[in-house]
C-alpha atoms as a printed R data frame, in Angstrom:
    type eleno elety resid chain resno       x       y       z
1   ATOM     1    CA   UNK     A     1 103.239 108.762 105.695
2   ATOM     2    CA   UNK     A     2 103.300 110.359 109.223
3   ATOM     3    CA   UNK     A     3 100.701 113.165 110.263
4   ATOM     4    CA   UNK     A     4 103.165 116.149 111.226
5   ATOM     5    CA   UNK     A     5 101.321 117.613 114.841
6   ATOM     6    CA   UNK     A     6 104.336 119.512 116.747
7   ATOM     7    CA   UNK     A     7 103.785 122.646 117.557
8   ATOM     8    CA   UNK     A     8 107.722 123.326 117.171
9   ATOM     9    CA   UNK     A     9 108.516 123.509 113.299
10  ATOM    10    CA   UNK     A    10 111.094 120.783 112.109
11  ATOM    11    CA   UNK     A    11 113.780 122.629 110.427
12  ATOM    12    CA   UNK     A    12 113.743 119.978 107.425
13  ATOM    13    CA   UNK     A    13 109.773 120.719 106.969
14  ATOM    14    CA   UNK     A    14 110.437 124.180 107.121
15  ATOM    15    CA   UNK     A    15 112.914 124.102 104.771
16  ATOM    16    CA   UNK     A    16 110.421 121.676 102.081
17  ATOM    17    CA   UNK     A    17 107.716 124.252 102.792
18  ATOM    18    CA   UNK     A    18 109.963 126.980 101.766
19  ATOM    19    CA   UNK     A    19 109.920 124.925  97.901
20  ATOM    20    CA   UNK     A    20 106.123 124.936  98.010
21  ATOM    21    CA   UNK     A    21 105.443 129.116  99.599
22  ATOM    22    CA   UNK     A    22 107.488 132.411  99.987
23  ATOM    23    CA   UNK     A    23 110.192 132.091 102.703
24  ATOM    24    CA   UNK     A    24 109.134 134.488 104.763
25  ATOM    25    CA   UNK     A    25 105.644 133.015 105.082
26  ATOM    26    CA   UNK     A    26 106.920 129.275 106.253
27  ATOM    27    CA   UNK     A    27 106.497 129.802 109.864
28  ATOM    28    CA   UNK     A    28 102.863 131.299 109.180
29  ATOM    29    CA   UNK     A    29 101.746 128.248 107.313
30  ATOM    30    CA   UNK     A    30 103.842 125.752 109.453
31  ATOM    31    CA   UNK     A    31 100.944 127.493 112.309
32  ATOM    32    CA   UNK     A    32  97.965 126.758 110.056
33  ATOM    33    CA   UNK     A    33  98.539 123.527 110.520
34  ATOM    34    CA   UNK     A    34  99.324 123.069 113.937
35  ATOM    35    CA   UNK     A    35  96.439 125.276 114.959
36  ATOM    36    CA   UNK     A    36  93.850 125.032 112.453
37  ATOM    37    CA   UNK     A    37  91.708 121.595 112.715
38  ATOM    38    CA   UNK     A    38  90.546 121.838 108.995
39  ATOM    39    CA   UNK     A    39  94.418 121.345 108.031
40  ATOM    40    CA   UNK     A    40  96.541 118.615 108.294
41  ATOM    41    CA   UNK     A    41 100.396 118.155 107.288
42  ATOM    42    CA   UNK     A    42 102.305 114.791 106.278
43  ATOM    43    CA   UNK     A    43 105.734 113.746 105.497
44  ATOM    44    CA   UNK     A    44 107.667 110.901 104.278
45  ATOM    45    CA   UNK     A    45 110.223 109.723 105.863
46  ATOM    46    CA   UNK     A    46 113.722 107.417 104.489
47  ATOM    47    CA   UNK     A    47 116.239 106.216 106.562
48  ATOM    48    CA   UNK     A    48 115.208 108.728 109.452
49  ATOM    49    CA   UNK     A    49 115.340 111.447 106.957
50  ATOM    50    CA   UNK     A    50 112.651 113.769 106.234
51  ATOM    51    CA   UNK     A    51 112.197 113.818 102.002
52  ATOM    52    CA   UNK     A    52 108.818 115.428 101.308
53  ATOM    53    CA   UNK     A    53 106.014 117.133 102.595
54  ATOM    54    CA   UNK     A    54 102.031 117.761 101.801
55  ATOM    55    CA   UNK     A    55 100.026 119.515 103.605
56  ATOM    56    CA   UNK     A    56  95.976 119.626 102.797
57  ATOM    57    CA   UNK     A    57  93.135 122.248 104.170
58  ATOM    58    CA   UNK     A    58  89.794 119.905 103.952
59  ATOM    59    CA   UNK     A    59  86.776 122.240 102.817
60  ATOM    60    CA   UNK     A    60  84.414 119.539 103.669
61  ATOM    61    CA   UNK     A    61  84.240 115.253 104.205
62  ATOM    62    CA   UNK     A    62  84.771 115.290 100.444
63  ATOM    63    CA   UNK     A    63  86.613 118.033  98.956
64  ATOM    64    CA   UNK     A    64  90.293 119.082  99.830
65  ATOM    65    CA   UNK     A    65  92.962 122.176  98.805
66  ATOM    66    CA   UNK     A    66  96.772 120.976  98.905
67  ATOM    67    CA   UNK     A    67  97.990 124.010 100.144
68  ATOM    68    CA   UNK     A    68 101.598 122.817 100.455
69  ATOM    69    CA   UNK     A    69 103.136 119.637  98.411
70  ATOM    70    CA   UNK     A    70 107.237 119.367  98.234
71  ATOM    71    CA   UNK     A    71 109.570 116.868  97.225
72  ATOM    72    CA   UNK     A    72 113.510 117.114  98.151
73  ATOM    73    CA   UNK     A    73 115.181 118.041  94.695
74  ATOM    74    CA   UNK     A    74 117.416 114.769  94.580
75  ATOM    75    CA   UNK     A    75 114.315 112.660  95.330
76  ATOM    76    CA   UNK     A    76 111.678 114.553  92.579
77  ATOM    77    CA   UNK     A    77 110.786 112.423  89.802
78  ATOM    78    CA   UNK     A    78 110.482 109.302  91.846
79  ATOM    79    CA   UNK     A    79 106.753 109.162  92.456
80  ATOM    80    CA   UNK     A    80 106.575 110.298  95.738
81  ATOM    81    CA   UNK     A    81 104.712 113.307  95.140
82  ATOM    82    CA   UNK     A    82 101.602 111.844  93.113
83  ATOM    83    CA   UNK     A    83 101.553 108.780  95.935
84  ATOM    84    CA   UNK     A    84 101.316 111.383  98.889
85  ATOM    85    CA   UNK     A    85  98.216 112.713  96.893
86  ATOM    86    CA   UNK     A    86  96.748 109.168  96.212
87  ATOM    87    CA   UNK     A    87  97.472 108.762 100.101
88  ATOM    88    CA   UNK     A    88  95.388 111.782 101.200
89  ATOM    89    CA   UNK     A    89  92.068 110.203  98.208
90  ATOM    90    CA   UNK     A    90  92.132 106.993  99.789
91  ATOM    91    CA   UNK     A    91  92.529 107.445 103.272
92  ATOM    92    CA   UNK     A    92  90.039 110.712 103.597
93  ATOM    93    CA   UNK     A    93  87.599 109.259 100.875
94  ATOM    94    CA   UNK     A    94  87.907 112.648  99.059
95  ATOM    95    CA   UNK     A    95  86.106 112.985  95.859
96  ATOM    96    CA   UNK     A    96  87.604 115.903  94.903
97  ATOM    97    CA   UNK     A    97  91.120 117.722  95.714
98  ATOM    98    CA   UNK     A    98  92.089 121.010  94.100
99  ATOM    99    CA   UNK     A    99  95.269 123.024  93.713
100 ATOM   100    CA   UNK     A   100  96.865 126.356  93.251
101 ATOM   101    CA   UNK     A   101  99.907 126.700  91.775
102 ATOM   102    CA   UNK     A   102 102.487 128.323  89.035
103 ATOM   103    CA   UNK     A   103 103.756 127.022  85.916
104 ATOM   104    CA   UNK     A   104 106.899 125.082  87.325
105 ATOM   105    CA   UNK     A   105 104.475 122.663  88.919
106 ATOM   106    CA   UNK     A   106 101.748 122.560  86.254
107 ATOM   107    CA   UNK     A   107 103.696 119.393  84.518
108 ATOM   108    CA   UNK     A   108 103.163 117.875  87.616
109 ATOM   109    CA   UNK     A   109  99.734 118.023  88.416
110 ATOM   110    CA   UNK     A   110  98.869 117.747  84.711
111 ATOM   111    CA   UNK     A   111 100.395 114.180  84.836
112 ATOM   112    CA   UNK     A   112  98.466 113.111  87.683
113 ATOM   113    CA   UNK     A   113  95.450 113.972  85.911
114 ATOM   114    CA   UNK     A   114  94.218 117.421  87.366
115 ATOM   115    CA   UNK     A   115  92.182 119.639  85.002
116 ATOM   116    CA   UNK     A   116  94.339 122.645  84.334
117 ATOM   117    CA   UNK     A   117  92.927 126.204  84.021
118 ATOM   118    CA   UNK     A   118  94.914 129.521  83.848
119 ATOM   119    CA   UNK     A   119  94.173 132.067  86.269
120 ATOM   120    CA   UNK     A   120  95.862 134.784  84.870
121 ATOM   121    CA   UNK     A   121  98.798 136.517  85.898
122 ATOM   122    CA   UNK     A   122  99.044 137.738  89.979
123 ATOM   123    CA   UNK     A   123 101.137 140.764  90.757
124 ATOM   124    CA   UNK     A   124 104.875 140.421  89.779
125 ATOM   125    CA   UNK     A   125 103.687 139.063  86.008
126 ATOM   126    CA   UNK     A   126 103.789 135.148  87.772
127 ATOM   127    CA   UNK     A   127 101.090 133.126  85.986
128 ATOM   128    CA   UNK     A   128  98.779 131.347  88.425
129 ATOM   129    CA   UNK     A   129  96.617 128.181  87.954
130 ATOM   130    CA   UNK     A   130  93.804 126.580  89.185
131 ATOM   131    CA   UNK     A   131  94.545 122.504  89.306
132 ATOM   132    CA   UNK     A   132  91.000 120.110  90.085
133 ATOM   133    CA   UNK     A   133  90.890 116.318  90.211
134 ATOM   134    CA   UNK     A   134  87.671 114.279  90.562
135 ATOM   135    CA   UNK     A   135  88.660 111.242  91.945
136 ATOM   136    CA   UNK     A   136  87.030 108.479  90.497
């Protein structure tokens, strides 16, 4: 995996953020992370093309928010997405990471092993929920 640190957005992260947040807030995020010293922003990389992205706001040395976590569509299913996570546990020593999310990617985290707890619906009738994992 390979820390993401330009200040100039990569059109292919852009366009993996766009899977994970609204479209018209990619360039806000993309920001957060270039500014913000509490976020960080990875990618995977195959044959010099980009596939996924996660990026990760760190509350403290042991707990962590992924804020952003996408996968290309033609790569999904593969594994990448729940090794990115086990990437960010073992190299930060996090004992806890947490997620926000709606019910397309609930499968997802549920499989990992994240606690899932409905937060109710948000405006526009979209379910939201709440996504913890204790790392052990």
């Amino acid at each position: 995996m390979k820390e993401i640190t330009s200040a100039l957005a990569n059109p292919t992260i852009k366009k993996l953020l766009s899977y994970a947040t609204l479209e018209e807030k990619v360039n806000e995020e993309y920001k957060k992370y270039a500014c913000l010293p509490s976020r960080k922003l990875y990618s995977i990389e195959v044959n010099g093309e980009t596939i996924s992205c996660i990026g990760v706001e760190f509350l403290n040395s042991k707990r962590a928010v992924i804020k952003h976590i996408a996968v290309l569509p033609r790569e999904r299913g593969k594994g990448i997405g729940s090794s990115m996570i086990r990437f960010l546990c073992k190299n930060y020593n996090i004992h806890s990471i947490f997620a926000e999310t709606d019910k397309e990617a609930v499968n997802f985290y549920s499989k990992f092993g994240f606690q899932i707890t409905s937060l109710g619906e948000e405006c526009h009738g979209v379910e939201r929920f709440l996504c913890k994992f204790k790392v052990k």
